[in-house]
Tab-separated table of C-alpha atoms in Angstrom:
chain	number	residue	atom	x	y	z
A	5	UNK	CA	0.772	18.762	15.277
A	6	UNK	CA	-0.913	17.958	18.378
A	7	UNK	CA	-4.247	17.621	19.104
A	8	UNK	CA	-4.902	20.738	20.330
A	9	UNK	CA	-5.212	22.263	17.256
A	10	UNK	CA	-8.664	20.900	16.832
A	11	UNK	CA	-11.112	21.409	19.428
A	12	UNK	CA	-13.116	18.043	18.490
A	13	UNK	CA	-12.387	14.824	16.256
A	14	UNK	CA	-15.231	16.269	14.154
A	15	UNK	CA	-12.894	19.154	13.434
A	16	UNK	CA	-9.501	17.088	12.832
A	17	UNK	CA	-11.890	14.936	9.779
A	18	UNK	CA	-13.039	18.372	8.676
A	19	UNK	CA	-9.180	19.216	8.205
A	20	UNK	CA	-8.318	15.544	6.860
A	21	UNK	CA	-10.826	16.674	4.031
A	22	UNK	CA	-9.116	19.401	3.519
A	23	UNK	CA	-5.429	18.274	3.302
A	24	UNK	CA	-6.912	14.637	0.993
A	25	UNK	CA	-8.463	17.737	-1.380
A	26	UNK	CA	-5.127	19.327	-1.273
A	27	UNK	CA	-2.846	16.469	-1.693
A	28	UNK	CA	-4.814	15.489	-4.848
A	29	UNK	CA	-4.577	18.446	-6.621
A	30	UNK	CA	-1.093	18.731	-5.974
A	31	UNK	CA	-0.126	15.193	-7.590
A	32	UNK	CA	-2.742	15.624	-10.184
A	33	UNK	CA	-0.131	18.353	-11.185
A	34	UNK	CA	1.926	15.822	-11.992
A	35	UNK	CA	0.150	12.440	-12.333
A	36	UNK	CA	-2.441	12.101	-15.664
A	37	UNK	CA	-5.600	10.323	-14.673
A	38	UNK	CA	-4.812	7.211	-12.284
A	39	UNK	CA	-7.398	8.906	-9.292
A	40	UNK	CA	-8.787	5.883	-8.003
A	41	UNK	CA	-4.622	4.439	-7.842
A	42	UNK	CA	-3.653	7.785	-5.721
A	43	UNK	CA	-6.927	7.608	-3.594
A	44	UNK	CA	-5.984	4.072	-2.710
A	45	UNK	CA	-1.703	4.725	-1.774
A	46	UNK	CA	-3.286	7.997	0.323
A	47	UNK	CA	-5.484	5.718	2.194
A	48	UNK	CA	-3.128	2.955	3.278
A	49	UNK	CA	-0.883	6.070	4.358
A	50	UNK	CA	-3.090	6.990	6.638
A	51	UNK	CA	-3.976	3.458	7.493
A	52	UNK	CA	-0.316	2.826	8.267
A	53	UNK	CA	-0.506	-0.167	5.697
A	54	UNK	CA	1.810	-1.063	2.892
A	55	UNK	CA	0.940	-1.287	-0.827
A	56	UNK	CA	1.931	-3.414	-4.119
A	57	UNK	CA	1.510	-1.829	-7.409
A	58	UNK	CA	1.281	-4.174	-10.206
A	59	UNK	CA	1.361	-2.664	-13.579
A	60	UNK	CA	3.420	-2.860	-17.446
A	61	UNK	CA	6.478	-0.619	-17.115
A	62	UNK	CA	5.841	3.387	-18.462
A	63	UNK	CA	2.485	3.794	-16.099
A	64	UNK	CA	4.723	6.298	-13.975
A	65	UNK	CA	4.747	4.090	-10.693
A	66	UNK	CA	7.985	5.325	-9.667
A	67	UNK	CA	6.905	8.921	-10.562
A	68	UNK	CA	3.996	8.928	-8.085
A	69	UNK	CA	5.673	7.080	-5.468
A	70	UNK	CA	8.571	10.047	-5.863
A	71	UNK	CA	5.696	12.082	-6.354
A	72	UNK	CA	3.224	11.528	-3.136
A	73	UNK	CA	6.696	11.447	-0.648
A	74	UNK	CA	7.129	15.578	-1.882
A	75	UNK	CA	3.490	16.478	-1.197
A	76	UNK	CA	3.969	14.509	2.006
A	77	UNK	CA	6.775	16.405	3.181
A	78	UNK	CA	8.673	12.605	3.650
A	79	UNK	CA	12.358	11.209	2.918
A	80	UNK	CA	12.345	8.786	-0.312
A	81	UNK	CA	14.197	6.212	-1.108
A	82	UNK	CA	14.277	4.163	-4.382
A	83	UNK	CA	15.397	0.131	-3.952
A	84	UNK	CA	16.217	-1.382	-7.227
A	85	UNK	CA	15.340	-5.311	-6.906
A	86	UNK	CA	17.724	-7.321	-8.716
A	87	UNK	CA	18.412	-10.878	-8.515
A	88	UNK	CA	21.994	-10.307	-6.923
A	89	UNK	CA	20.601	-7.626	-3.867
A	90	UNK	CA	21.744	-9.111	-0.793
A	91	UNK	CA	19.883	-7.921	2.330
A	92	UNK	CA	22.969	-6.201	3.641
A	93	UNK	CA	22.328	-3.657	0.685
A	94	UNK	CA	18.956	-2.674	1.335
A	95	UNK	CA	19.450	-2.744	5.487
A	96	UNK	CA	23.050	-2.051	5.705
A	97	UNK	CA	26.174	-3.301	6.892
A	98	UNK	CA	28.668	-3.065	9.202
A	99	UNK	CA	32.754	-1.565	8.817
A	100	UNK	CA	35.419	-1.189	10.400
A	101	UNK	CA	36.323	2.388	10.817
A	102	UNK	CA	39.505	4.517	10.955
A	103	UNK	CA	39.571	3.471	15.054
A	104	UNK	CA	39.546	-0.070	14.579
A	105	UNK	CA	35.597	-0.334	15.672
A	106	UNK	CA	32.514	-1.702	14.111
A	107	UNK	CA	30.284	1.154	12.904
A	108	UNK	CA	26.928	0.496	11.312
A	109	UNK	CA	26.335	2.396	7.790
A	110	UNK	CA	22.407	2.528	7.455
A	111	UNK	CA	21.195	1.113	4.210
A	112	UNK	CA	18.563	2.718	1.987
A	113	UNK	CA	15.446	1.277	3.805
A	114	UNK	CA	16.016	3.985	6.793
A	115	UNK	CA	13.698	6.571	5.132
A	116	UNK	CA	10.205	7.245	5.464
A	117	UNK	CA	8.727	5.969	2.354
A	118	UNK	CA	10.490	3.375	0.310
A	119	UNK	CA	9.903	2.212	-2.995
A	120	UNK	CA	10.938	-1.285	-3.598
A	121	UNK	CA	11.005	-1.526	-7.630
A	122	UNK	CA	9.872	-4.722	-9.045
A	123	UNK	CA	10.013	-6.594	-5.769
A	124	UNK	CA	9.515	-9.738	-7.296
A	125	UNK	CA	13.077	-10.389	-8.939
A	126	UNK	CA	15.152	-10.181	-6.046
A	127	UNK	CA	15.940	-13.637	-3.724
A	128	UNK	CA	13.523	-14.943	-1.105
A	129	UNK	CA	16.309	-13.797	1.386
A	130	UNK	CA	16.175	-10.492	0.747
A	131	UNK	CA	12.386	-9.920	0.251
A	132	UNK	CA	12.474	-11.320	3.881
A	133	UNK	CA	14.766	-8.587	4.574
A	134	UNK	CA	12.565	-6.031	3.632
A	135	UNK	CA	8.937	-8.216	4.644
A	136	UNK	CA	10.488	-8.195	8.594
A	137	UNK	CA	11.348	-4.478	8.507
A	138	UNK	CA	7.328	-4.003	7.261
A	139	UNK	CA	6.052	-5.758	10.011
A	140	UNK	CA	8.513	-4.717	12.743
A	141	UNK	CA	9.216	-0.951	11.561
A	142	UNK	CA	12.966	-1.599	12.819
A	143	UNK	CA	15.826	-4.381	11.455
A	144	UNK	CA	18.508	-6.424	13.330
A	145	UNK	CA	21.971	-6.742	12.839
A	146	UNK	CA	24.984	-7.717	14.509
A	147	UNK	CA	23.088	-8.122	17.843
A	148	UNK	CA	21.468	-4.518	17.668
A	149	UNK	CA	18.092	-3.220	16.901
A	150	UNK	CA	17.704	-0.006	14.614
A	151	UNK	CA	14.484	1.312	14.806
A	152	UNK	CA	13.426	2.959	11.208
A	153	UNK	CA	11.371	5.996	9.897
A	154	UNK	CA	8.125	7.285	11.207
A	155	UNK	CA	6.066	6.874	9.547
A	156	UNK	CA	7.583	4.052	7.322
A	157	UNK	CA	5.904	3.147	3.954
A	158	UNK	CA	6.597	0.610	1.471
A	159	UNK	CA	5.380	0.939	-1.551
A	160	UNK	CA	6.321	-2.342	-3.733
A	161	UNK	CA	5.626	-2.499	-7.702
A	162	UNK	CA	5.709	-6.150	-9.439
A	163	UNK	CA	5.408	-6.532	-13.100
A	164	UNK	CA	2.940	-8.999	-14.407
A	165	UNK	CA	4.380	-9.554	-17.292
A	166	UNK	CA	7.499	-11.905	-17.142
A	167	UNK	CA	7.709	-14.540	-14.657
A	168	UNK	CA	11.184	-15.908	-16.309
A	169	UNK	CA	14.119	-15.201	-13.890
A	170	UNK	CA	11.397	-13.620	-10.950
A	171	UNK	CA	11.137	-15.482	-7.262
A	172	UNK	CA	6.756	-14.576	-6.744
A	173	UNK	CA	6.202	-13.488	-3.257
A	174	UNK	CA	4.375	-16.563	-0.696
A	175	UNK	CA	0.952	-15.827	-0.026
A	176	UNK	CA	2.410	-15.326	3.731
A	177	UNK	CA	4.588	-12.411	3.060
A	178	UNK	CA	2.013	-10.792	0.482
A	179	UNK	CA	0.036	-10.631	3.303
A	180	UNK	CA	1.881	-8.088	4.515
A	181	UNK	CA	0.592	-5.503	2.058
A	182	UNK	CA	-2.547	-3.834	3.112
A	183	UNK	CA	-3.706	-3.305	-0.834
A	184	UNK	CA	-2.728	-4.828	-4.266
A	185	UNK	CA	-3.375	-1.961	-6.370
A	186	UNK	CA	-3.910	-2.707	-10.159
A	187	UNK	CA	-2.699	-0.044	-12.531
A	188	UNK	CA	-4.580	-0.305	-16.075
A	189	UNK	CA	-2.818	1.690	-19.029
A	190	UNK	CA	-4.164	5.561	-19.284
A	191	UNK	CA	-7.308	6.547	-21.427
A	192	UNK	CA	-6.731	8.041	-24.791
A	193	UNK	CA	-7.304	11.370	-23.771
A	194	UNK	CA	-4.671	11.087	-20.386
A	195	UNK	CA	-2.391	9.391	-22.630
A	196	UNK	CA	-2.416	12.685	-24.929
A	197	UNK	CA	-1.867	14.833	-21.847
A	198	UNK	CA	1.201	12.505	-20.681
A	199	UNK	CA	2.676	12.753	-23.892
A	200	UNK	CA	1.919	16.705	-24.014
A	201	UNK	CA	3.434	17.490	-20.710
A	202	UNK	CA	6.597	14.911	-20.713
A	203	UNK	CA	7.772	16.089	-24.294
A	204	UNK	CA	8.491	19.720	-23.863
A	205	UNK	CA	11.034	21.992	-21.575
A	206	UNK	CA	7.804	22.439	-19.030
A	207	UNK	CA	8.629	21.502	-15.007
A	208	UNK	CA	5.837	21.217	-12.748
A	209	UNK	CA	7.270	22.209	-8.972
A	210	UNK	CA	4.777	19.912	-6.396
A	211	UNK	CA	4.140	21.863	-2.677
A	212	UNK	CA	4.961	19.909	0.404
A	213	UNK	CA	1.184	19.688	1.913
A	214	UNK	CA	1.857	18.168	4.650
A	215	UNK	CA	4.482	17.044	7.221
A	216	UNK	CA	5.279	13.531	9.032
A	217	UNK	CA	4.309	14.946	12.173
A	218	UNK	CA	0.522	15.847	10.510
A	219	UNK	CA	0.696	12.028	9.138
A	220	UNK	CA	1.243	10.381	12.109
A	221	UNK	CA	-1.625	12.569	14.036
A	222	UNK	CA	-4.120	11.617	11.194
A	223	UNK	CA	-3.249	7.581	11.489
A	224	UNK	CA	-3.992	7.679	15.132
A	225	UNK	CA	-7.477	9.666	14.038
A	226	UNK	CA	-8.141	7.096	11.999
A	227	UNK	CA	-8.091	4.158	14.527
A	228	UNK	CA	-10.659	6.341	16.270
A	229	UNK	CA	-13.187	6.756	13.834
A	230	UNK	CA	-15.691	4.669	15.390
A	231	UNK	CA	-17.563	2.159	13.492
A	232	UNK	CA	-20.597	0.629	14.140
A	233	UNK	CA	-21.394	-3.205	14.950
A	234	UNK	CA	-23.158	-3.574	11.648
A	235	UNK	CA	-20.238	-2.745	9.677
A	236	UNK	CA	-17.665	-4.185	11.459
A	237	UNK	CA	-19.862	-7.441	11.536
A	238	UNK	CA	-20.131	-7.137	7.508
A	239	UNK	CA	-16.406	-6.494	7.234
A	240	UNK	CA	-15.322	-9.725	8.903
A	241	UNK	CA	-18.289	-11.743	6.865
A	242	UNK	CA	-17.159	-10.572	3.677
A	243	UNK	CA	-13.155	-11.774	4.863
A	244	UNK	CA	-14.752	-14.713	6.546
A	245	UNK	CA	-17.071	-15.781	2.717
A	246	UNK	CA	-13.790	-16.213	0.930
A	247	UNK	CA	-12.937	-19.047	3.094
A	248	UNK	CA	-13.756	-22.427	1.238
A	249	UNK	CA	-15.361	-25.137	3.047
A	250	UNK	CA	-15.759	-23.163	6.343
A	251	UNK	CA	-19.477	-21.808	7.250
A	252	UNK	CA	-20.214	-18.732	6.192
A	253	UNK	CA	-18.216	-19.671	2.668
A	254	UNK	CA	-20.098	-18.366	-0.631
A	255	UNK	CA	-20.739	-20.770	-3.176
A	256	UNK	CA	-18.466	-19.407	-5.359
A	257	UNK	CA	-15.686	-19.149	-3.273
A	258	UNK	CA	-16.355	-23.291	-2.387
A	259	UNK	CA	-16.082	-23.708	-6.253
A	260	UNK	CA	-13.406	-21.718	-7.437
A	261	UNK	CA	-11.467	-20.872	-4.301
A	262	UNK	CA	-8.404	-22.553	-3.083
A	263	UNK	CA	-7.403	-20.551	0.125
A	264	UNK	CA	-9.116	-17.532	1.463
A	265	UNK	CA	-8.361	-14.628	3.163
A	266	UNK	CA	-7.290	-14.240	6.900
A	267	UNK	CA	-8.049	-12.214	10.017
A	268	UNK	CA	-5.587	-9.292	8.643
A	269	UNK	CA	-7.522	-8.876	5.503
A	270	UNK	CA	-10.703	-8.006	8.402
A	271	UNK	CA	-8.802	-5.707	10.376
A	272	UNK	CA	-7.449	-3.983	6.973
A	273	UNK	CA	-11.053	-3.717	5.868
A	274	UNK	CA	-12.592	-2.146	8.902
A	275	UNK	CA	-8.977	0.341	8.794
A	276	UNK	CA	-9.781	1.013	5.422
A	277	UNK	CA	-13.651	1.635	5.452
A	278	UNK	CA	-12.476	4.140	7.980
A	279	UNK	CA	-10.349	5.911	6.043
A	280	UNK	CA	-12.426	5.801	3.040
A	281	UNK	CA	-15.205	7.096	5.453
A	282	UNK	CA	-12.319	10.287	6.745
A	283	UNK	CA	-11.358	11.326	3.320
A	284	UNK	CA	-14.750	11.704	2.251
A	285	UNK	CA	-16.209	13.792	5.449
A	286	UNK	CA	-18.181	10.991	6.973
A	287	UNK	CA	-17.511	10.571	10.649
A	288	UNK	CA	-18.290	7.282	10.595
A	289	UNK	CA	-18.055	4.295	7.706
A	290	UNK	CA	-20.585	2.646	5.951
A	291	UNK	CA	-21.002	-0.715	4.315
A	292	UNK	CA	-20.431	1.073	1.086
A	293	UNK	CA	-17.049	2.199	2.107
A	294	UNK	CA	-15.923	-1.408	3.106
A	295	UNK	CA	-16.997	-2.331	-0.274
A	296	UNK	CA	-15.112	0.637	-1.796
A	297	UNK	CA	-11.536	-0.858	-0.557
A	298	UNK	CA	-12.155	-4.554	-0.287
A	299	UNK	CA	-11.000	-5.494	-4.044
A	300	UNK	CA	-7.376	-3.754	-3.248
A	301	UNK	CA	-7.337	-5.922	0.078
A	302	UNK	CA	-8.716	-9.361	-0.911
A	303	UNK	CA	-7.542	-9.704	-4.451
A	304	UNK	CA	-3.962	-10.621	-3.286
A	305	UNK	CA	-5.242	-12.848	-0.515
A	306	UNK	CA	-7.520	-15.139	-2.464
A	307	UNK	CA	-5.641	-18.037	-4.636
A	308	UNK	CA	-7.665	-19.598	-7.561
A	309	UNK	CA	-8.228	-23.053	-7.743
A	310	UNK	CA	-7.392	-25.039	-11.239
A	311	UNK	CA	-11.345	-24.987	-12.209
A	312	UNK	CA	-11.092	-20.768	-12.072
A	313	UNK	CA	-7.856	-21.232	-14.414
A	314	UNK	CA	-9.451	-23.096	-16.166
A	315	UNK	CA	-12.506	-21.103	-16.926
A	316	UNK	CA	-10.643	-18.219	-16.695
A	317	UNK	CA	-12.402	-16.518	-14.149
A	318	UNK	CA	-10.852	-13.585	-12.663
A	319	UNK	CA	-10.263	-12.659	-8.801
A	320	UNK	CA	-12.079	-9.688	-8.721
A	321	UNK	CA	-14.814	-10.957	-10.643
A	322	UNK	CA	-15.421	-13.755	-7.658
A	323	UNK	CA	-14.952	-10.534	-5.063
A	324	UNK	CA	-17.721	-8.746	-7.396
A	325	UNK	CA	-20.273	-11.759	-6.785
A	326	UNK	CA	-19.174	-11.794	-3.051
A	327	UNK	CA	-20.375	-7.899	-2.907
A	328	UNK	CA	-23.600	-8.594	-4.384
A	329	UNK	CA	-24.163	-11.836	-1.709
């Protein structure tokens, strides 16, 4: 799609509107309940970010990941992460072939959208693996560099659960993600949908909505959204507050905070306040729509100090009191 096809920005937000209302209704086809989950994955799509899911097993993770790459029109891969993945399994490897030369066999991570399953119980080696191809959109080997999809997603899932026998990602390489997206069991009443529409012979076919091509146009709308000093001035406060013992440091965060949040956790606010802004026909965001995404960006950025385990205070309850400063 170029950007012909729209004979003003205005226009090309109008049609973002359009497509958001269309994707949703085609994974709600599928998906029970879990909006606010769906609304967040869409939005660091088109914010060219990554995402971690953390949720129980059974809240259909996988499903939506599979899901949102068919509406998307995108190549999906599933990674299972087990302690014995090497990264030569997820990037690939090298053989000899039938000529007696090295030919490289791409691994499952050349694909648009990737879904790395329980990213937490595979090595630190191989995490890295996958953390450099995030950041670089391309992997080395064997003196060569292999440039990957585009776009190129990752969207990780981590259960909370057990820690026995899991390696938890460093702060630095969680980083990475642009949100840490929370999935909470279904209500009653989605739960007696799920059960309604996974127990019988019924197949629900999703419509490809949109193509790569269409993606990659609305990312570079996004970045030109533009956003006014006031709210880019509130987004890097409200990074800057949940730095302990620095100046503009909330009280809280001095008392219960260990380590804050960086620079990228500002630049992934003002991306996503634009988005936010795009999907919801604003042509320009608003304080409110920094605070709409900055629990999925700071909440995996912030580390508790003992005094917060010890009173048991939560991370997004701190980010709640930082919203109301």
């Amino acid at each position: 799609m170029s950007e012909l096809n729209f004979k003003s920005e205005v226009e090309a937000v109008d049609a973002l509107v359009t497509k958001y209302k269309a994707l949703n209704a085609e994974i709600g086809k599928v998906i029970v309940g879990q909006e606010e989950v769906v609304k967040n994955v869409l939005i660091s799509i088109f914010s060219n970010g990554h995402c971690l899911l953390v949720g129980v097993p059974g809240l259909a993770k996988t499903l939506l990941v599979n899901t949102i790459s068919q509406v998307l029109g995108l190549t999906f891969n599933r990674i299972q992460f087990t302690p014995d993945l090497m990264p030569s399994d997820i990037i690939g490897s090298e053989i000899l072939d039938e000529t007696r030369n090295f030919k490289f066999i791409k691994g499952p991570l050349f694909s648009n959208l990737i879904l790395a399953d329980e990213i937490n119980r595979t090595p630190p080696k191989t995490q890295s693996a996958l953390l450099e191809a995030m950041q670089e959109k391309s992997i080395t080997t064997g003196g060569k560099t292999y440039p990957l999809g585009n776009p190129f997603f990752v969207l990780a899932t981590q259960n909370p659960i057990e820690q026995e026998g899991t390696y938890p990602l460093p702060e630095a390489q969680l980083d990475r993600f642009m949100f840490n997206i929370w999935l909470d069991y279904p209500t009653f009443e989605e739960e007696v949908a799920v059960v309604k529409a996974t127990t019988t012979e019924a197949k629900f076919q999703v419509n490809k909505i949109m193509s790569a091509e269409e993606i990659i146009y609305f990312q570079q709308l996004i970045r030109k959204i533009p956003i006014t000093d006031n709210v880019l001035n509130y987004a890097v406060k409200l990074a800057s507050s949940t730095r302990p013992n620095t100046p503009m440091a909330h009280d809280i965060v001095n008392q219960y905070i260990g380590w804050g949040a960086g620079p990228r956790a500002s630049q992934f606010l003002v991306l996503g306040a634009k988005c936010h802004a795009a999907i919801n026909g604003k042509y320009a965001p608003d304080i409110e729509d920094v605070k709409a995404v900055s629990k999925a960006i700071l909440r995996h950025r912030m580390v508790k100090n003992y005094k917060a385990e010890a009173e048991g205070l939560s991370i997004d309850a701190i980010i709640e009191k930082l919203l109301e400063a």
